[in-house]
PDB file of C-alpha atoms in Angstrom:
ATOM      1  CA  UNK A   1      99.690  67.777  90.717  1.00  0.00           C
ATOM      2  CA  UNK A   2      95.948  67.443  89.464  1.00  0.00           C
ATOM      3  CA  UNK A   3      96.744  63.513  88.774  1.00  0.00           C
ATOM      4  CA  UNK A   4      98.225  62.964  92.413  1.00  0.00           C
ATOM      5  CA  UNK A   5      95.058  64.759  93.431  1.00  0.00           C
ATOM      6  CA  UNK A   6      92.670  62.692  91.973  1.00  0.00           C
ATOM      7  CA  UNK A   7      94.740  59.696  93.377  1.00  0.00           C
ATOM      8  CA  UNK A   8      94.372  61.238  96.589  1.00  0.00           C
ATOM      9  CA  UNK A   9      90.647  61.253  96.219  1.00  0.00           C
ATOM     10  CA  UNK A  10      90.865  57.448  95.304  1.00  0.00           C
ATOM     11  CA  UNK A  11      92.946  56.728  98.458  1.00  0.00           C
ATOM     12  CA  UNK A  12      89.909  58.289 100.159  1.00  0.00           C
ATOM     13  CA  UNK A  13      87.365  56.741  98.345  1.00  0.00           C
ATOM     14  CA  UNK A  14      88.950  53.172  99.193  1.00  0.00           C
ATOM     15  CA  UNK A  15      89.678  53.466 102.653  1.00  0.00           C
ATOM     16  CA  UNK A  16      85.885  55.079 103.225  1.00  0.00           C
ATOM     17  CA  UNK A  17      84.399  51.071 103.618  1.00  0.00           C
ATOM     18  CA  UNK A  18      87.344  50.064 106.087  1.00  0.00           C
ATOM     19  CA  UNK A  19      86.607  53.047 107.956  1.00  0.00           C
ATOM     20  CA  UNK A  20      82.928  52.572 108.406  1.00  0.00           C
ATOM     21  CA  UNK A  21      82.776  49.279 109.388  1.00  0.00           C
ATOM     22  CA  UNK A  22      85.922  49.528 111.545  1.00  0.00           C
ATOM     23  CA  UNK A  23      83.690  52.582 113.039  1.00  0.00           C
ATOM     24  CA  UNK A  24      80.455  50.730 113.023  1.00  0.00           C
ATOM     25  CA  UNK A  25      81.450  47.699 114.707  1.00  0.00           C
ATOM     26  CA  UNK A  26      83.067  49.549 117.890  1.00  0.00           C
ATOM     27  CA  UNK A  27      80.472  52.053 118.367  1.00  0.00           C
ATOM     28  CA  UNK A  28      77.526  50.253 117.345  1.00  0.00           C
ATOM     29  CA  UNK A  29      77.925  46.670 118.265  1.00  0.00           C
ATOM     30  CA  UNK A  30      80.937  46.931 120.865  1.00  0.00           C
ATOM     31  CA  UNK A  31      79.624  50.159 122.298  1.00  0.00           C
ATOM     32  CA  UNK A  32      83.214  50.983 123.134  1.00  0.00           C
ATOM     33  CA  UNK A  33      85.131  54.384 122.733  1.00  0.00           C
ATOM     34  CA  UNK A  34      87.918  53.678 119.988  1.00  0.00           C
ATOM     35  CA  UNK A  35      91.093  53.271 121.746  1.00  0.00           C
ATOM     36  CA  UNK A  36      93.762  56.319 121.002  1.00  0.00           C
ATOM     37  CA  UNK A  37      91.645  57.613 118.784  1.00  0.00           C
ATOM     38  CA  UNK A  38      94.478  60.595 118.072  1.00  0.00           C
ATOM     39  CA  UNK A  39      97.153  57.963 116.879  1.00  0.00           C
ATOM     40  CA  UNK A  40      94.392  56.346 115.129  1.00  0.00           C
ATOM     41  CA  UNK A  41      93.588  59.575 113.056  1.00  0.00           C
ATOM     42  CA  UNK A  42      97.419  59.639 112.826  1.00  0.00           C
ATOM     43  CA  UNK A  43      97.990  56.026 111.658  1.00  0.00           C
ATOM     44  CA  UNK A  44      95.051  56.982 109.223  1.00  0.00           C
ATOM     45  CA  UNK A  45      96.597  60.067 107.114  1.00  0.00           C
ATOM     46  CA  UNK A  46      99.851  57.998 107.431  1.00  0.00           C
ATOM     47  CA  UNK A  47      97.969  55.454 105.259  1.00  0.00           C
ATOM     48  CA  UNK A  48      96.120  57.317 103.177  1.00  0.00           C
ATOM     49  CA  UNK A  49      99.425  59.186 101.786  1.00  0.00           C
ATOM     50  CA  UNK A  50     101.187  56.037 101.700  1.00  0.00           C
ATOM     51  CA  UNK A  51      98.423  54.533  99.288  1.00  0.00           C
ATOM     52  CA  UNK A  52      98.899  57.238  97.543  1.00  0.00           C
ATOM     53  CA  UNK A  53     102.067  57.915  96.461  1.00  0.00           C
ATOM     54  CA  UNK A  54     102.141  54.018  96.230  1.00  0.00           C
ATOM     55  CA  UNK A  55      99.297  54.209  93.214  1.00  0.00           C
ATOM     56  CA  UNK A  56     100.571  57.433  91.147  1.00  0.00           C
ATOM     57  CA  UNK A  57     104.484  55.387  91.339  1.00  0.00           C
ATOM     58  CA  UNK A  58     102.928  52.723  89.746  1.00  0.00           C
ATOM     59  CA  UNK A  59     100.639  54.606  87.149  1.00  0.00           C
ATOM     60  CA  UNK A  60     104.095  56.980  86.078  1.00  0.00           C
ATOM     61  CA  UNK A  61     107.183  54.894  86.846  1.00  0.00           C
ATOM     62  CA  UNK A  62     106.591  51.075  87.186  1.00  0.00           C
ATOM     63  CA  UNK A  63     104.078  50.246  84.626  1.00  0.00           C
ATOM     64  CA  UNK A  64     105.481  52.170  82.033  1.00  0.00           C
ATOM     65  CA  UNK A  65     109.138  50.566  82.750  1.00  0.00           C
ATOM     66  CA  UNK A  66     107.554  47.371  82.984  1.00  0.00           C
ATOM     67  CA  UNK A  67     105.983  47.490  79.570  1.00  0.00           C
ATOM     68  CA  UNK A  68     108.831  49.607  77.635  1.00  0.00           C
ATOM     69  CA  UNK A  69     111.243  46.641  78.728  1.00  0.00           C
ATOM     70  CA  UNK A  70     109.089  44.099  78.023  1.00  0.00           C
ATOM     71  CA  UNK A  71     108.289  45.155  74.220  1.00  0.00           C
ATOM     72  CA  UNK A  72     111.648  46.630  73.924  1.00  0.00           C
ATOM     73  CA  UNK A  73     113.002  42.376  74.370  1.00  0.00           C
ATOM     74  CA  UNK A  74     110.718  41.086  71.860  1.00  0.00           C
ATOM     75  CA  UNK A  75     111.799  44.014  69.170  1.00  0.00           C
ATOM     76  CA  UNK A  76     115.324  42.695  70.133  1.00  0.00           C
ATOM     77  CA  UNK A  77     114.256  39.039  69.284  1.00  0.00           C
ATOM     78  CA  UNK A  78     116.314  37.388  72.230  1.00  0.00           C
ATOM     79  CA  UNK A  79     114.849  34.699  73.737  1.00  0.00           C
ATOM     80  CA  UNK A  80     117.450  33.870  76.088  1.00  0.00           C
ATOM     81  CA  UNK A  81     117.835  37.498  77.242  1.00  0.00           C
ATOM     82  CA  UNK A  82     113.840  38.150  77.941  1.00  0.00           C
ATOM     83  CA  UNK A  83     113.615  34.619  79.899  1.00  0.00           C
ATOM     84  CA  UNK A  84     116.673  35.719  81.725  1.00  0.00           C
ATOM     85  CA  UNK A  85     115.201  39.185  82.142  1.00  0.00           C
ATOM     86  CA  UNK A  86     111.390  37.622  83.439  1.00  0.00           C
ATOM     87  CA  UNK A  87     113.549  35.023  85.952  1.00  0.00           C
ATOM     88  CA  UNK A  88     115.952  37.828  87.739  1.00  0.00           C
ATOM     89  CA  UNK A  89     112.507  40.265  87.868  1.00  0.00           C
ATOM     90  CA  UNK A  90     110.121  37.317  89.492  1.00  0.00           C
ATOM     91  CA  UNK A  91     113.168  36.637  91.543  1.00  0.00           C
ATOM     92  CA  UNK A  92     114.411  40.023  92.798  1.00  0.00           C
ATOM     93  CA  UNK A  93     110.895  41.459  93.267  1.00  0.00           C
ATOM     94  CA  UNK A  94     109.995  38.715  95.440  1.00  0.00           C
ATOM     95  CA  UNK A  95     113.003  38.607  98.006  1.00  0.00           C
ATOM     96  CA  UNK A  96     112.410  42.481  98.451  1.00  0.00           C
ATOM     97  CA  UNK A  97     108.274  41.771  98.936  1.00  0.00           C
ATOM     98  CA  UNK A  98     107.684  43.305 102.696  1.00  0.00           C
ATOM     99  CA  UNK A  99     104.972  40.010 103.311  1.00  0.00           C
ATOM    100  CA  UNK A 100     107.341  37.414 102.384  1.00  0.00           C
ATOM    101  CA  UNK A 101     109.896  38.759 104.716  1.00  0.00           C
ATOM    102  CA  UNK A 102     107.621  39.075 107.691  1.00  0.00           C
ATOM    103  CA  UNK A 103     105.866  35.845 106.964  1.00  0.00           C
ATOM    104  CA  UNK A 104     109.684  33.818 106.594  1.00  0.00           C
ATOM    105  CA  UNK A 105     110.279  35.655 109.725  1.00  0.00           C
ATOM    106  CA  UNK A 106     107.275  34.561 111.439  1.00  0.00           C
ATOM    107  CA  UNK A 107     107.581  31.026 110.561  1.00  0.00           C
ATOM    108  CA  UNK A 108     110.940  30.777 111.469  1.00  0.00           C
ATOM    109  CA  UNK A 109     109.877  31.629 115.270  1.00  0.00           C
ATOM    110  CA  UNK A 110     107.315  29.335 114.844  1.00  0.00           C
ATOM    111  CA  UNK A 111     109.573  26.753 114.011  1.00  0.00           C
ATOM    112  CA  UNK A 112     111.991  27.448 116.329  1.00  0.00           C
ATOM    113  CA  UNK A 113     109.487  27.143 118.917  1.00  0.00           C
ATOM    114  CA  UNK A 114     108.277  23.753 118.054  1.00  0.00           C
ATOM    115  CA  UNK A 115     111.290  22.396 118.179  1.00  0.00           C
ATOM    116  CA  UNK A 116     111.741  21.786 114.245  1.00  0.00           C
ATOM    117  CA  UNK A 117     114.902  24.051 114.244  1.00  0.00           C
ATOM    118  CA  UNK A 118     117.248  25.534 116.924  1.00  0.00           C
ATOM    119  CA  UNK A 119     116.005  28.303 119.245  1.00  0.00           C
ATOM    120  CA  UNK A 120     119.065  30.701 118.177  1.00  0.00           C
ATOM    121  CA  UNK A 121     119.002  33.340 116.334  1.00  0.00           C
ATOM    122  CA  UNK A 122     121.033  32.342 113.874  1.00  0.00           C
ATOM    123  CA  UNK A 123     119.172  29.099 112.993  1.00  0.00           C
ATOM    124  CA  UNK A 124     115.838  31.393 112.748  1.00  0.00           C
ATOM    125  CA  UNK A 125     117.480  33.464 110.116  1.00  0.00           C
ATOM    126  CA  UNK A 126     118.765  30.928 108.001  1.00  0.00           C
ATOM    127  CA  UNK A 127     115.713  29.417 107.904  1.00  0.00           C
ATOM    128  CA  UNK A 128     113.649  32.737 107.163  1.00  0.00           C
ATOM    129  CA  UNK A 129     116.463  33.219 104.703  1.00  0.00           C
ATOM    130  CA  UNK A 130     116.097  29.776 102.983  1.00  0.00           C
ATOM    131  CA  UNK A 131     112.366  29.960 102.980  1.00  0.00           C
ATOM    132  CA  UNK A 132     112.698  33.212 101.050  1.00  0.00           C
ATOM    133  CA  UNK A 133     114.721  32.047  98.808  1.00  0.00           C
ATOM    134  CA  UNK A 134     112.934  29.232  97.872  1.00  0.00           C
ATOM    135  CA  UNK A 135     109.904  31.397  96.938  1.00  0.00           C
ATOM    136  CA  UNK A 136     112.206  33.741  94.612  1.00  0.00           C
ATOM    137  CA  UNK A 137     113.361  31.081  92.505  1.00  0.00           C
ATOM    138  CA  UNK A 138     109.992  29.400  92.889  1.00  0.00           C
ATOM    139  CA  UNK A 139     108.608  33.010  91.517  1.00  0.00           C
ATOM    140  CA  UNK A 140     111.633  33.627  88.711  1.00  0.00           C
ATOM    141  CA  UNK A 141     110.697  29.847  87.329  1.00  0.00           C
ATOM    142  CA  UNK A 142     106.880  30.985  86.771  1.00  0.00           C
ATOM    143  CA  UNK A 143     107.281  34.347  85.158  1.00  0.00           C
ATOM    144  CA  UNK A 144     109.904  32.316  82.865  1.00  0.00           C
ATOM    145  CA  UNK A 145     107.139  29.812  82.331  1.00  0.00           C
ATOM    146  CA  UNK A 146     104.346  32.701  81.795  1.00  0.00           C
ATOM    147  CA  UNK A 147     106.512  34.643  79.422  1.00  0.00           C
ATOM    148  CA  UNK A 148     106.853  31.277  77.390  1.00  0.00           C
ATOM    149  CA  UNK A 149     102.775  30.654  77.750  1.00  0.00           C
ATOM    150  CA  UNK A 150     102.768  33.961  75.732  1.00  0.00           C
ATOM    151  CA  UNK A 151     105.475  33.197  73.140  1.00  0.00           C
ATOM    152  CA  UNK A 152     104.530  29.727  72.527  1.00  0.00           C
ATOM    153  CA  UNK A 153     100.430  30.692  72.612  1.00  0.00           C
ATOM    154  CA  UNK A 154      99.636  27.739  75.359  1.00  0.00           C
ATOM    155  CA  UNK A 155      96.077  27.351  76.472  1.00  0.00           C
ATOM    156  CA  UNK A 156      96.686  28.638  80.847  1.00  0.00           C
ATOM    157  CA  UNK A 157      94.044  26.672  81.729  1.00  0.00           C
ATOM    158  CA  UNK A 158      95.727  23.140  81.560  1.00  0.00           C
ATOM    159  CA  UNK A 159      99.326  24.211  83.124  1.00  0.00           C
ATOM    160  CA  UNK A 160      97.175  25.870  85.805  1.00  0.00           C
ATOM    161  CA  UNK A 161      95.147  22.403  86.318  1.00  0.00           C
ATOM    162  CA  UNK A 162      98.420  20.537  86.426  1.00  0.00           C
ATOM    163  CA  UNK A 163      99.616  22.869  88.478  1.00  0.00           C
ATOM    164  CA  UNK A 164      97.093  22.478  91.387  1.00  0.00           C
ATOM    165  CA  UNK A 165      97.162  18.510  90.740  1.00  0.00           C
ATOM    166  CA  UNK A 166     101.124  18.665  91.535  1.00  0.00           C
ATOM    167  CA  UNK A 167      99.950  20.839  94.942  1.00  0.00           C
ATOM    168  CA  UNK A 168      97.307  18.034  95.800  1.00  0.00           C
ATOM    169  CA  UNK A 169      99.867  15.461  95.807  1.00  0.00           C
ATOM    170  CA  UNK A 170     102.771  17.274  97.229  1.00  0.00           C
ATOM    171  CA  UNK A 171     100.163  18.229 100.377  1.00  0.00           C
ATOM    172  CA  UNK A 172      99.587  14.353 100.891  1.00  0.00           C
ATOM    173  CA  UNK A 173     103.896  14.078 101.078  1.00  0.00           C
ATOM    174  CA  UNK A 174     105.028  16.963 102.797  1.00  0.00           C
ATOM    175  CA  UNK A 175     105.308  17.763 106.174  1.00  0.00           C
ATOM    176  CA  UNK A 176     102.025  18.600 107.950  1.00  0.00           C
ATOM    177  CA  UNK A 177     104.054  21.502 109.705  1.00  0.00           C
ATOM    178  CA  UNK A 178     105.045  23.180 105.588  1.00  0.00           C
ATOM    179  CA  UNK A 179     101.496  22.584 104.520  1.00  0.00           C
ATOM    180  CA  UNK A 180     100.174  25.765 105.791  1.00  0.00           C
ATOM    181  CA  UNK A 181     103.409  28.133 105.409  1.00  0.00           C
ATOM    182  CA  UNK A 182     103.375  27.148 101.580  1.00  0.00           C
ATOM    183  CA  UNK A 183     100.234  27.623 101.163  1.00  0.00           C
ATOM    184  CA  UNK A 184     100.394  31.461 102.636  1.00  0.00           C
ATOM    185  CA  UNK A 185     103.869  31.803 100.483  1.00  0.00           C
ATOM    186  CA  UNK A 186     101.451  31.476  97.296  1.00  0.00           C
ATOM    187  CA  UNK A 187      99.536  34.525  98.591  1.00  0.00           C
ATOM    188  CA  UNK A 188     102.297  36.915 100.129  1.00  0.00           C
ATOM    189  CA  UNK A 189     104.104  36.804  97.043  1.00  0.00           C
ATOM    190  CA  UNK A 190     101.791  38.155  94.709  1.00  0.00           C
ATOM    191  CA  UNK A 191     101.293  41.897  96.984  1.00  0.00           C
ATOM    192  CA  UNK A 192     102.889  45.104  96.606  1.00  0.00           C
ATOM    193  CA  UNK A 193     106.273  44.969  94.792  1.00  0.00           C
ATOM    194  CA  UNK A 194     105.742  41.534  92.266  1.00  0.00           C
ATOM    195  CA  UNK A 195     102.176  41.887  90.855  1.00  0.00           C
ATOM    196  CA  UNK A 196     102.883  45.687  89.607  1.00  0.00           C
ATOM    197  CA  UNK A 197     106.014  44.534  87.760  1.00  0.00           C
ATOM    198  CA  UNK A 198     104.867  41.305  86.844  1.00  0.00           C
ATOM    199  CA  UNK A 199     101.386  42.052  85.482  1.00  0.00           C
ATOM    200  CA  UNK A 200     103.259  45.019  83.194  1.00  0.00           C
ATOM    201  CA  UNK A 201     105.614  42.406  81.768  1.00  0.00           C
ATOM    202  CA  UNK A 202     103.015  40.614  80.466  1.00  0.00           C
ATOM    203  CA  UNK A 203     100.940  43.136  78.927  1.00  0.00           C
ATOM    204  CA  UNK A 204     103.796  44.803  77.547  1.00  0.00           C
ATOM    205  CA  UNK A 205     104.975  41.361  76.075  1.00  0.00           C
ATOM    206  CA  UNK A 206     102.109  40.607  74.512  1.00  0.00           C
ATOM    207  CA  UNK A 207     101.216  43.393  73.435  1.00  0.00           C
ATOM    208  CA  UNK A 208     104.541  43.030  71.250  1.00  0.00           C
ATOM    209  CA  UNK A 209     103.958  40.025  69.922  1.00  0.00           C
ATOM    210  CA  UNK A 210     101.978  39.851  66.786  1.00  0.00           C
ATOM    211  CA  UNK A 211      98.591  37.324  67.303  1.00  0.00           C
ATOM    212  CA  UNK A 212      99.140  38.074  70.666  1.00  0.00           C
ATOM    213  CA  UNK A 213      95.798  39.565  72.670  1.00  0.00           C
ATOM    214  CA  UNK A 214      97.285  41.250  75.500  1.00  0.00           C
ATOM    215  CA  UNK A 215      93.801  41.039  77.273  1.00  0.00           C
ATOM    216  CA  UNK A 216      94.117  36.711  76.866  1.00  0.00           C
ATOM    217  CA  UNK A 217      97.671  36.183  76.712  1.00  0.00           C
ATOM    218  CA  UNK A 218      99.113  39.579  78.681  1.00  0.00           C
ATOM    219  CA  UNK A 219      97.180  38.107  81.976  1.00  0.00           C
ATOM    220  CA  UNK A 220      97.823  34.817  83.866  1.00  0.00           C
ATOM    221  CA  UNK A 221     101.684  35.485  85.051  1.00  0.00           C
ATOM    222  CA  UNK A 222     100.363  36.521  88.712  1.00  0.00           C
ATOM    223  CA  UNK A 223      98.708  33.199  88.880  1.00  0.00           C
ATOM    224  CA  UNK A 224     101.977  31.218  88.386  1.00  0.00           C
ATOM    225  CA  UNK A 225     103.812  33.116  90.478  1.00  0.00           C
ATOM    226  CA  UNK A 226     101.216  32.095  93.032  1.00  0.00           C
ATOM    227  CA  UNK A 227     100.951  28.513  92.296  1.00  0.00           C
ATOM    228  CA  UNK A 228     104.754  27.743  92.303  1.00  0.00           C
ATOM    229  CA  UNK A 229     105.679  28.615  95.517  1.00  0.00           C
ATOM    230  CA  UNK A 230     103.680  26.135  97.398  1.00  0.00           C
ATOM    231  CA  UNK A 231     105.489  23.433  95.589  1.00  0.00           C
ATOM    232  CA  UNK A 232     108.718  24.759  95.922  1.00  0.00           C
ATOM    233  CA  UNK A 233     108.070  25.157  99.562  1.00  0.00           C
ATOM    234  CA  UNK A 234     106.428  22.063 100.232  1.00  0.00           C
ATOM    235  CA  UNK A 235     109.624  20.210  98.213  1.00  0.00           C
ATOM    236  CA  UNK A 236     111.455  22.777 100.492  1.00  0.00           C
ATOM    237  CA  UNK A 237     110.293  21.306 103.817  1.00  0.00           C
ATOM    238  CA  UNK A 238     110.961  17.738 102.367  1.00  0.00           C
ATOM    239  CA  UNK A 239     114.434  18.270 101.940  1.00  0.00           C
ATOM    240  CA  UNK A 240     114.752  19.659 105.691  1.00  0.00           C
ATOM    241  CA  UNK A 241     112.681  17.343 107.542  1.00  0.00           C
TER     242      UNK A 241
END
């Protein structure tokens, strides 16, 4: 109980800045009464507890899982099982990630509306549901290529450069109506669910791993999961246009 109460003191602490200037900004410069101010106070606690049960999960259930599995793999010595392991985590933490299903969803009426796809319902949600799936396999791919960084000691820096070149060129191919949805699918993938997981993997991996430095090689996996999926769905929008 003392831990979840010093969480709940952090969810305070971090919401305190939004709060302010949210605060500042309509009574100071708007010079406006804030709107529903009860469901606002409501809304507020609402976050507040969410944030917090959200932190103390991760600090007593999903990091810990994370990094048992992870070093439990390399005692086992199987390759093909911890690859297999990082691909279905990348890909089943990012199909259930909350932004990536509102964002598909979003871009699916979009598209619908500009006449790239048909206006039913249907056709929205196979496209929302192709779009998603495209990032999770565009997510499972990176962590598979982060947890071989890690085994095989390669330097980030270059696969990250080529990375971004491969981006540059796809953006000068693809459709000018993917450009901006797979550039947002880099970001929304990398949020609540995936980076917890993901990030935990790492460390745990290479903390494992003798000449490993978790603090150089246990980082970097969050940055291929978002660099993949705006090539994926750029290639994506290719294939339907």
């Amino acid at each position: 109980m003392i831990a979840l109460f010093h969480s709940l003191l952090g969810s305070l602490r971090d919401l305190a800045p939004i709060v302010v200037v949210i605060g500042f900004f309509q009574i100071a410069v708007l010079q406006q009464p804030i709107p529903d101010f009860a469901n606002l106070i409501v809304g507020l606690a609402c976050v507040t507890l969410g944030l917090t049960f959200f932190i103390y999960g991760l600090e007593l259930g999903l990091f810990p899982i994370g990094e048992s599995m992870a070093q439990a793999f390399a005692r086992k010595g199987s390759v093909f099982w911890l690859l297999t392991f990082a691909f279905a985590l990348g890909f089943g933490t990012t199909v259930a990630e909350p932004a990536l299903i509102a964002v598909a969803a979003e871009a699916a009426r979009i598209a619908a509306q500009g006449g790239m796809i048909e206006t039913t319902e249907q056709a929205q949600a196979d496209y929302a549901t192709g779009l998603r799936l495209t990032v999770a396999v565009s997510v499972g791919l990176a962590i598979v290529l982060g947890v071989l960084r890690i085994l095989k000691g390669w330097s980030i820096q270059y696969m990250i450069i080529g990375g971004y070149v491969l981006v540059v060129l796809m953006t000068t191919l693809a459709p000018r109506e993917i450009i901006g949805i797979a550039y947002d699918s880099g970001g929304v993938t990398t949020s609540t669910i995936t980076v917890p997981l993901v990030t935990a993997l790492g460390v745990g991996l290479a903390s494992s791993i003798k000449g490993r430095n978790p603090m150089v090689d246990g980082f970097g996996l969050i940055a291929f999961a978002s660099l993949t999926p705006m090539i994926f769905v750029m290639g994506y929008g290719m294939v339907i246009s």
